[in-house]
Amino acid sequence: MTKITYIAFDGTRFEVNAENGSTVMENAIRNSVPGIEAECGGACACATCHVYVDEAWSALTGEPEAMEEDMLDFAFDVQPTSRLSCQIKVRDELDGLVVRVPERQA
């Protein structure tokens, strides 16, 4: 299991044990993390699972691919570490990952 910490906009922390191979979005939904809406169900067809990856983890989560970049154009308050959580696959190297949920989703 890989530990992920979600920090809601109000500062509330949600620590989740996630199975490798799942996505950061799937684990947020399973654990009722507020602010992650995931309207498209993880198909990279919206921007409602937008998160800010903690800078310490941005190199390990990688850069968004072209399709994700296109969807981030619709996200609220995009920042350099913005990612769609449906596109971040959980793996051992991400144990301890910290992501922040924006004030609102697009």
Tab-separated table of N, CA, C and O in Angstrom:
chain	number	residue	atom	x	y	z
A	1	MET	N	0.828	-1.182	0.000
A	1	MET	CA	0.000	0.000	0.000
A	1	MET	C	0.879	1.255	0.000
A	1	MET	O	1.923	1.290	0.620
A	2	THR	N	0.390	2.243	-0.680
A	2	THR	CA	1.086	3.522	-0.802
A	2	THR	C	0.266	4.586	-0.079
A	2	THR	O	-0.933	4.694	-0.304
A	3	LYS	N	0.903	5.359	0.771
A	3	LYS	CA	0.206	6.389	1.530
A	3	LYS	C	0.147	7.678	0.710
A	3	LYS	O	1.160	8.135	0.188
A	4	ILE	N	-1.058	8.245	0.607
A	4	ILE	CA	-1.261	9.533	-0.061
A	4	ILE	C	-1.943	10.459	0.934
A	4	ILE	O	-2.893	10.060	1.615
A	5	THR	N	-1.475	11.696	1.010
A	5	THR	CA	-2.117	12.703	1.840
A	5	THR	C	-2.763	13.738	0.928
A	5	THR	O	-2.094	14.331	0.086
A	6	TYR	N	-4.061	13.899	1.098
A	6	TYR	CA	-4.827	14.920	0.382
A	6	TYR	C	-5.064	16.054	1.362
A	6	TYR	O	-5.494	15.809	2.493
A	7	ILE	N	-4.814	17.272	0.939
A	7	ILE	CA	-5.082	18.421	1.790
A	7	ILE	C	-6.199	19.220	1.133
A	7	ILE	O	-6.033	19.763	0.036
A	8	ALA	N	-7.348	19.251	1.798
A	8	ALA	CA	-8.504	19.985	1.283
A	8	ALA	C	-8.217	21.477	1.333
A	8	ALA	O	-7.297	21.936	2.028
A	9	PHE	N	-9.011	22.244	0.618
A	9	PHE	CA	-8.806	23.686	0.557
A	9	PHE	C	-8.832	24.332	1.940
A	9	PHE	O	-8.102	25.283	2.197
A	10	ASP	N	-9.626	23.795	2.852
A	10	ASP	CA	-9.712	24.365	4.209
A	10	ASP	C	-8.580	23.892	5.127
A	10	ASP	O	-8.538	24.236	6.295
A	11	GLY	N	-7.658	23.085	4.584
A	11	GLY	CA	-6.513	22.616	5.354
A	11	GLY	C	-6.688	21.247	5.993
A	11	GLY	O	-5.728	20.689	6.535
A	12	THR	N	-7.883	20.684	5.914
A	12	THR	CA	-8.114	19.351	6.472
A	12	THR	C	-7.307	18.323	5.694
A	12	THR	O	-7.289	18.326	4.468
A	13	ARG	N	-6.639	17.446	6.442
A	13	ARG	CA	-5.795	16.412	5.826
A	13	ARG	C	-6.529	15.077	5.815
A	13	ARG	O	-7.155	14.704	6.800
A	14	PHE	N	-6.410	14.377	4.706
A	14	PHE	CA	-6.978	13.041	4.557
A	14	PHE	C	-5.837	12.116	4.175
A	14	PHE	O	-5.265	12.256	3.093
A	15	GLU	N	-5.495	11.183	5.054
A	15	GLU	CA	-4.421	10.231	4.777
A	15	GLU	C	-5.050	8.920	4.351
A	15	GLU	O	-5.898	8.365	5.049
A	16	VAL	N	-4.635	8.446	3.194
A	16	VAL	CA	-5.258	7.292	2.561
A	16	VAL	C	-4.185	6.264	2.209
A	16	VAL	O	-3.106	6.616	1.736
A	17	ASN	N	-4.492	4.998	2.430
A	17	ASN	CA	-3.645	3.915	1.946
A	17	ASN	C	-4.207	3.459	0.608
A	17	ASN	O	-5.357	3.013	0.537
A	18	ALA	N	-3.411	3.594	-0.436
A	18	ALA	CA	-3.876	3.346	-1.799
A	18	ALA	C	-3.184	2.131	-2.405
A	18	ALA	O	-1.998	1.899	-2.170
A	19	GLU	N	-3.940	1.376	-3.183
A	19	GLU	CA	-3.369	0.217	-3.866
A	19	GLU	C	-2.605	0.653	-5.096
A	19	GLU	O	-3.060	1.515	-5.854
A	20	ASN	N	-1.449	0.045	-5.293
A	20	ASN	CA	-0.681	0.314	-6.503
A	20	ASN	C	-1.490	-0.081	-7.728
A	20	ASN	O	-2.229	-1.058	-7.708
A	21	GLY	N	-1.367	0.721	-8.786
A	21	GLY	CA	-2.104	0.474	-10.011
A	21	GLY	C	-3.396	1.270	-10.097
A	21	GLY	O	-3.948	1.454	-11.173
A	22	SER	N	-3.889	1.743	-8.956
A	22	SER	CA	-5.073	2.611	-8.962
A	22	SER	C	-4.601	4.028	-9.272
A	22	SER	O	-3.422	4.271	-9.493
A	23	THR	N	-5.526	4.985	-9.261
A	23	THR	CA	-5.128	6.374	-9.486
A	23	THR	C	-5.364	7.197	-8.228
A	23	THR	O	-6.135	6.808	-7.337
A	24	VAL	N	-4.725	8.346	-8.198
A	24	VAL	CA	-4.911	9.267	-7.075
A	24	VAL	C	-6.381	9.686	-6.998
A	24	VAL	O	-6.952	9.786	-5.917
A	25	MET	N	-7.032	9.874	-8.142
A	25	MET	CA	-8.453	10.231	-8.177
A	25	MET	C	-9.330	9.123	-7.610
A	25	MET	O	-10.207	9.382	-6.796
A	26	GLU	N	-9.111	7.888	-8.036
A	26	GLU	CA	-9.926	6.771	-7.546
A	26	GLU	C	-9.882	6.678	-6.027
A	26	GLU	O	-10.901	6.437	-5.378
A	27	ASN	N	-8.711	6.879	-5.465
A	27	ASN	CA	-8.567	6.796	-4.009
A	27	ASN	C	-9.228	7.967	-3.303
A	27	ASN	O	-9.774	7.802	-2.215
A	28	ALA	N	-9.224	9.130	-3.921
A	28	ALA	CA	-9.933	10.282	-3.345
A	28	ALA	C	-11.428	10.004	-3.300
A	28	ALA	O	-12.088	10.251	-2.282
A	29	ILE	N	-11.970	9.466	-4.376
A	29	ILE	CA	-13.403	9.165	-4.436
A	29	ILE	C	-13.766	8.078	-3.418
A	29	ILE	O	-14.731	8.211	-2.671
A	30	ARG	N	-12.976	7.007	-3.374
A	30	ARG	CA	-13.243	5.906	-2.433
A	30	ARG	C	-13.246	6.363	-0.981
A	30	ARG	O	-13.912	5.777	-0.132
A	31	ASN	N	-12.458	7.405	-0.703
A	31	ASN	CA	-12.305	7.867	0.674
A	31	ASN	C	-12.999	9.198	0.944
A	31	ASN	O	-12.722	9.846	1.947
A	32	SER	N	-13.895	9.577	0.043
A	32	SER	CA	-14.731	10.782	0.206
A	32	SER	C	-13.934	12.048	0.494
A	32	SER	O	-14.302	12.855	1.353
A	33	VAL	N	-12.836	12.225	-0.241
A	33	VAL	CA	-12.056	13.452	-0.109
A	33	VAL	C	-12.861	14.586	-0.748
A	33	VAL	O	-13.193	14.505	-1.927
A	34	PRO	N	-13.188	15.626	0.006
A	34	PRO	CA	-14.005	16.707	-0.559
A	34	PRO	C	-13.227	17.507	-1.602
A	34	PRO	O	-12.023	17.703	-1.493
A	35	GLY	N	-13.961	17.940	-2.625
A	35	GLY	CA	-13.371	18.777	-3.660
A	35	GLY	C	-12.936	18.027	-4.900
A	35	GLY	O	-12.653	18.630	-5.924
A	36	ILE	N	-12.870	16.706	-4.835
A	36	ILE	CA	-12.550	15.893	-6.009
A	36	ILE	C	-13.878	15.374	-6.540
A	36	ILE	O	-14.501	14.514	-5.929
A	37	GLU	N	-14.315	15.905	-7.667
A	37	GLU	CA	-15.621	15.547	-8.213
A	37	GLU	C	-15.555	14.409	-9.224
A	37	GLU	O	-16.444	13.570	-9.266
A	38	ALA	N	-14.538	14.403	-10.069
A	38	ALA	CA	-14.324	13.319	-11.033
A	38	ALA	C	-15.556	13.018	-11.887
A	38	ALA	O	-15.981	11.879	-11.996
A	39	GLU	N	-16.121	14.047	-12.473
A	39	GLU	CA	-17.348	13.893	-13.259
A	39	GLU	C	-17.228	12.916	-14.419
A	39	GLU	O	-18.199	12.262	-14.771
A	40	CYS	N	-16.058	12.811	-15.032
A	40	CYS	CA	-15.916	11.908	-16.182
A	40	CYS	C	-15.486	10.505	-15.763
A	40	CYS	O	-15.287	9.635	-16.607
A	41	GLY	N	-15.308	10.274	-14.476
A	41	GLY	CA	-14.949	8.948	-13.993
A	41	GLY	C	-13.517	8.538	-14.251
A	41	GLY	O	-13.177	7.368	-14.168
A	42	GLY	N	-12.670	9.486	-14.585
A	42	GLY	CA	-11.258	9.175	-14.785
A	42	GLY	C	-10.853	9.000	-16.235
A	42	GLY	O	-9.795	8.457	-16.525
A	43	ALA	N	-11.673	9.480	-17.151
A	43	ALA	CA	-11.395	9.320	-18.587
A	43	ALA	C	-10.572	10.463	-19.171
A	43	ALA	O	-10.381	10.520	-20.386
A	44	CYS	N	-10.101	11.364	-18.342
A	44	CYS	CA	-9.340	12.540	-18.790
A	44	CYS	C	-10.153	13.350	-19.789
A	44	CYS	O	-9.658	13.790	-20.818
A	45	ALA	N	-11.443	13.514	-19.468
A	45	ALA	CA	-12.351	14.246	-20.352
A	45	ALA	C	-12.949	15.471	-19.659
A	45	ALA	O	-13.893	16.062	-20.174
A	46	CYS	N	-12.447	15.816	-18.488
A	46	CYS	CA	-12.897	17.016	-17.780
A	46	CYS	C	-11.728	17.476	-16.907
A	46	CYS	O	-10.636	16.939	-17.004
A	47	ALA	N	-11.982	18.423	-16.045
A	47	ALA	CA	-10.920	18.903	-15.150
A	47	ALA	C	-11.413	18.940	-13.709
A	47	ALA	O	-10.980	19.768	-12.922
A	48	THR	N	-12.307	18.026	-13.360
A	48	THR	CA	-12.921	18.066	-12.029
A	48	THR	C	-12.223	17.176	-10.999
A	48	THR	O	-12.769	16.932	-9.921
A	49	CYS	N	-11.024	16.729	-11.329
A	49	CYS	CA	-10.199	16.011	-10.347
A	49	CYS	C	-8.841	16.690	-10.224
A	49	CYS	O	-7.856	16.085	-9.825
A	50	HIS	N	-8.820	17.975	-10.543
A	50	HIS	CA	-7.608	18.794	-10.515
A	50	HIS	C	-7.024	18.841	-9.102
A	50	HIS	O	-7.752	19.021	-8.135
A	51	VAL	N	-5.715	18.661	-9.012
A	51	VAL	CA	-4.992	18.800	-7.743
A	51	VAL	C	-3.682	19.524	-7.989
A	51	VAL	O	-3.206	19.620	-9.123
A	52	TYR	N	-3.115	20.017	-6.914
A	52	TYR	CA	-1.764	20.577	-6.935
A	52	TYR	C	-0.849	19.560	-6.267
A	52	TYR	O	-1.031	19.241	-5.094
A	53	VAL	N	0.105	19.056	-7.006
A	53	VAL	CA	1.075	18.113	-6.447
A	53	VAL	C	2.086	18.922	-5.637
A	53	VAL	O	2.602	19.938	-6.107
A	54	ASP	N	2.391	18.433	-4.435
A	54	ASP	CA	3.389	19.102	-3.619
A	54	ASP	C	4.690	19.129	-4.410
A	54	ASP	O	5.066	18.144	-5.068
A	55	GLU	N	5.377	20.298	-4.347
A	55	GLU	CA	6.593	20.471	-5.151
A	55	GLU	C	7.619	19.364	-4.930
A	55	GLU	O	8.328	18.980	-5.860
A	56	ALA	N	7.707	18.834	-3.734
A	56	ALA	CA	8.671	17.765	-3.442
A	56	ALA	C	8.373	16.500	-4.246
A	56	ALA	O	9.248	15.650	-4.415
A	57	TRP	N	7.152	16.365	-4.750
A	57	TRP	CA	6.730	15.157	-5.466
A	57	TRP	C	6.547	15.375	-6.962
A	57	TRP	O	6.276	14.426	-7.695
A	58	SER	N	6.670	16.598	-7.429
A	58	SER	CA	6.342	16.871	-8.831
A	58	SER	C	7.244	16.134	-9.820
A	58	SER	O	6.777	15.705	-10.875
A	59	ALA	N	8.506	15.949	-9.504
A	59	ALA	CA	9.389	15.215	-10.420
A	59	ALA	C	8.966	13.749	-10.527
A	59	ALA	O	8.979	13.170	-11.616
A	60	LEU	N	8.549	13.145	-9.413
A	60	LEU	CA	8.139	11.738	-9.430
A	60	LEU	C	6.790	11.510	-10.095
A	60	LEU	O	6.563	10.462	-10.699
A	61	THR	N	5.888	12.478	-9.980
A	61	THR	CA	4.589	12.304	-10.641
A	61	THR	C	4.685	12.612	-12.127
A	61	THR	O	3.858	12.153	-12.906
A	62	GLY	N	5.685	13.395	-12.512
A	62	GLY	CA	5.919	13.680	-13.919
A	62	GLY	C	5.094	14.838	-14.445
A	62	GLY	O	4.287	15.439	-13.741
A	63	GLU	N	5.315	15.128	-15.714
A	63	GLU	CA	4.618	16.208	-16.402
A	63	GLU	C	3.339	15.680	-17.042
A	63	GLU	O	3.278	14.519	-17.447
A	64	PRO	N	2.328	16.526	-17.183
A	64	PRO	CA	1.107	16.099	-17.863
A	64	PRO	C	1.382	15.811	-19.345
A	64	PRO	O	2.180	16.501	-19.975
A	65	GLU	N	0.711	14.796	-19.870
A	65	GLU	CA	0.809	14.509	-21.304
A	65	GLU	C	-0.129	15.451	-22.049
A	65	GLU	O	-0.902	16.185	-21.427
A	66	ALA	N	-0.093	15.438	-23.369
A	66	ALA	CA	-0.823	16.407	-24.198
A	66	ALA	C	-2.322	16.449	-23.878
A	66	ALA	O	-2.900	17.528	-23.728
A	67	MET	N	-2.954	15.297	-23.761
A	67	MET	CA	-4.394	15.262	-23.504
A	67	MET	C	-4.725	15.889	-22.140
A	67	MET	O	-5.683	16.653	-22.007
A	68	GLU	N	-3.922	15.569	-21.147
A	68	GLU	CA	-4.119	16.140	-19.821
A	68	GLU	C	-3.897	17.650	-19.848
A	68	GLU	O	-4.654	18.413	-19.232
A	69	GLU	N	-2.866	18.092	-20.556
A	69	GLU	CA	-2.608	19.530	-20.712
A	69	GLU	C	-3.832	20.238	-21.275
A	69	GLU	O	-4.216	21.310	-20.812
A	70	ASP	N	-4.446	19.632	-22.293
A	70	ASP	CA	-5.648	20.213	-22.898
A	70	ASP	C	-6.769	20.351	-21.886
A	70	ASP	O	-7.459	21.366	-21.843
A	71	MET	N	-6.961	19.342	-21.056
A	71	MET	CA	-8.024	19.392	-20.051
A	71	MET	C	-7.700	20.387	-18.941
A	71	MET	O	-8.596	21.039	-18.409
A	72	LEU	N	-6.435	20.546	-18.600
A	72	LEU	CA	-6.053	21.511	-17.566
A	72	LEU	C	-6.379	22.946	-17.979
A	72	LEU	O	-6.524	23.820	-17.133
A	73	ASP	N	-6.529	23.188	-19.287
A	73	ASP	CA	-6.948	24.509	-19.752
A	73	ASP	C	-8.305	24.895	-19.179
A	73	ASP	O	-8.639	26.073	-19.104
A	74	PHE	N	-9.101	23.903	-18.777
A	74	PHE	CA	-10.435	24.153	-18.237
A	74	PHE	C	-10.461	24.175	-16.707
A	74	PHE	O	-11.513	24.412	-16.108
A	75	ALA	N	-9.329	23.916	-16.081
A	75	ALA	CA	-9.266	23.845	-14.618
A	75	ALA	C	-9.218	25.245	-14.005
A	75	ALA	O	-8.787	26.210	-14.633
A	76	PHE	N	-9.647	25.325	-12.754
A	76	PHE	CA	-9.625	26.571	-11.993
A	76	PHE	C	-8.236	26.789	-11.402
A	76	PHE	O	-7.659	25.882	-10.797
A	77	ASP	N	-7.695	27.988	-11.560
A	77	ASP	CA	-6.436	28.404	-10.931
A	77	ASP	C	-5.291	27.402	-11.139
A	77	ASP	O	-4.704	26.890	-10.191
A	78	VAL	N	-4.975	27.149	-12.399
A	78	VAL	CA	-3.886	26.226	-12.739
A	78	VAL	C	-2.554	26.807	-12.275
A	78	VAL	O	-2.294	28.003	-12.423
A	79	GLN	N	-1.737	25.944	-11.676
A	79	GLN	CA	-0.419	26.327	-11.187
A	79	GLN	C	0.622	25.391	-11.796
A	79	GLN	O	0.269	24.377	-12.411
A	80	PRO	N	1.900	25.699	-11.634
A	80	PRO	CA	2.946	24.862	-12.257
A	80	PRO	C	2.884	23.382	-11.867
A	80	PRO	O	3.280	22.527	-12.656
A	81	THR	N	2.384	23.063	-10.682
A	81	THR	CA	2.322	21.655	-10.252
A	81	THR	C	0.922	21.060	-10.406
A	81	THR	O	0.629	20.015	-9.837
A	82	SER	N	0.056	21.719	-11.184
A	82	SER	CA	-1.294	21.203	-11.405
A	82	SER	C	-1.261	19.906	-12.193
A	82	SER	O	-0.509	19.770	-13.159
A	83	ARG	N	-2.085	18.970	-11.755
A	83	ARG	CA	-2.266	17.702	-12.462
A	83	ARG	C	-3.720	17.283	-12.318
A	83	ARG	O	-4.415	17.713	-11.404
A	84	LEU	N	-4.157	16.424	-13.220
A	84	LEU	CA	-5.447	15.759	-13.050
A	84	LEU	C	-5.145	14.481	-12.287
A	84	LEU	O	-4.324	13.666	-12.716
A	85	SER	N	-5.802	14.307	-11.154
A	85	SER	CA	-5.483	13.164	-10.297
A	85	SER	C	-5.822	11.831	-10.948
A	85	SER	O	-5.273	10.794	-10.564
A	86	CYS	N	-6.686	11.840	-11.967
A	86	CYS	CA	-7.004	10.597	-12.683
A	86	CYS	C	-5.834	10.112	-13.527
A	86	CYS	O	-5.816	8.963	-13.964
A	87	GLN	N	-4.854	10.972	-13.738
A	87	GLN	CA	-3.721	10.623	-14.585
A	87	GLN	C	-2.462	10.279	-13.795
A	87	GLN	O	-1.416	10.007	-14.371
A	88	ILE	N	-2.570	10.256	-12.477
A	88	ILE	CA	-1.425	9.886	-11.636
A	88	ILE	C	-1.658	8.480	-11.106
A	88	ILE	O	-2.539	8.247	-10.278
A	89	LYS	N	-0.877	7.532	-11.613
A	89	LYS	CA	-0.978	6.140	-11.178
A	89	LYS	C	-0.207	5.945	-9.876
A	89	LYS	O	0.940	6.391	-9.736
A	90	VAL	N	-0.826	5.273	-8.942
A	90	VAL	CA	-0.204	4.976	-7.659
A	90	VAL	C	0.831	3.863	-7.853
A	90	VAL	O	0.560	2.855	-8.497
A	91	ARG	N	2.011	4.085	-7.273
A	91	ARG	CA	3.087	3.089	-7.315
A	91	ARG	C	3.973	3.287	-6.080
A	91	ARG	O	3.869	4.300	-5.399
A	92	ASP	N	4.806	2.309	-5.794
A	92	ASP	CA	5.632	2.347	-4.588
A	92	ASP	C	6.413	3.645	-4.426
A	92	ASP	O	6.524	4.167	-3.318
A	93	GLU	N	6.935	4.177	-5.522
A	93	GLU	CA	7.763	5.387	-5.464
A	93	GLU	C	6.988	6.607	-4.967
A	93	GLU	O	7.592	7.595	-4.558
A	94	LEU	N	5.663	6.537	-4.996
A	94	LEU	CA	4.841	7.672	-4.570
A	94	LEU	C	4.394	7.566	-3.114
A	94	LEU	O	3.549	8.339	-2.668
A	95	ASP	N	4.961	6.614	-2.359
A	95	ASP	CA	4.592	6.475	-0.955
A	95	ASP	C	4.920	7.766	-0.211
A	95	ASP	O	6.070	8.209	-0.185
A	96	GLY	N	3.886	8.398	0.356
A	96	GLY	CA	4.043	9.668	1.051
A	96	GLY	C	3.605	10.871	0.225
A	96	GLY	O	3.685	12.006	0.690
A	97	LEU	N	3.126	10.631	-0.994
A	97	LEU	CA	2.682	11.703	-1.887
A	97	LEU	C	1.715	12.648	-1.184
A	97	LEU	O	0.826	12.209	-0.446
A	98	VAL	N	1.893	13.945	-1.438
A	98	VAL	CA	1.007	14.968	-0.884
A	98	VAL	C	0.424	15.765	-2.051
A	98	VAL	O	1.169	16.244	-2.907
A	99	VAL	N	-0.900	15.867	-2.090
A	99	VAL	CA	-1.575	16.696	-3.085
A	99	VAL	C	-2.558	17.623	-2.379
A	99	VAL	O	-3.119	17.282	-1.348
A	100	ARG	N	-2.758	18.785	-2.952
A	100	ARG	CA	-3.695	19.769	-2.404
A	100	ARG	C	-4.865	19.923	-3.371
A	100	ARG	O	-4.682	19.921	-4.582
A	101	VAL	N	-6.035	20.074	-2.812
A	101	VAL	CA	-7.254	20.236	-3.612
A	101	VAL	C	-7.510	21.743	-3.761
A	101	VAL	O	-7.466	22.471	-2.767
A	102	PRO	N	-7.772	22.204	-4.983
A	102	PRO	CA	-8.024	23.631	-5.173
A	102	PRO	C	-9.329	24.093	-4.528
A	102	PRO	O	-10.160	23.262	-4.122
A	103	GLU	N	-9.517	25.395	-4.491
A	103	GLU	CA	-10.714	25.978	-3.889
A	103	GLU	C	-11.996	25.438	-4.528
A	103	GLU	O	-12.977	25.189	-3.845
A	104	ARG	N	-11.969	25.267	-5.846
A	104	ARG	CA	-13.112	24.694	-6.549
A	104	ARG	C	-12.625	24.019	-7.818
A	104	ARG	O	-11.511	24.224	-8.260
A	105	GLN	N	-13.484	23.190	-8.387
A	105	GLN	CA	-13.170	22.517	-9.638
A	105	GLN	C	-13.849	23.277	-10.775
A	105	GLN	O	-14.799	24.020	-10.558
A	106	ALA	N	-13.362	23.068	-11.977
A	106	ALA	CA	-13.920	23.768	-13.147
A	106	ALA	C	-15.314	23.264	-13.475
A	106	ALA	O	-15.707	22.202	-13.126
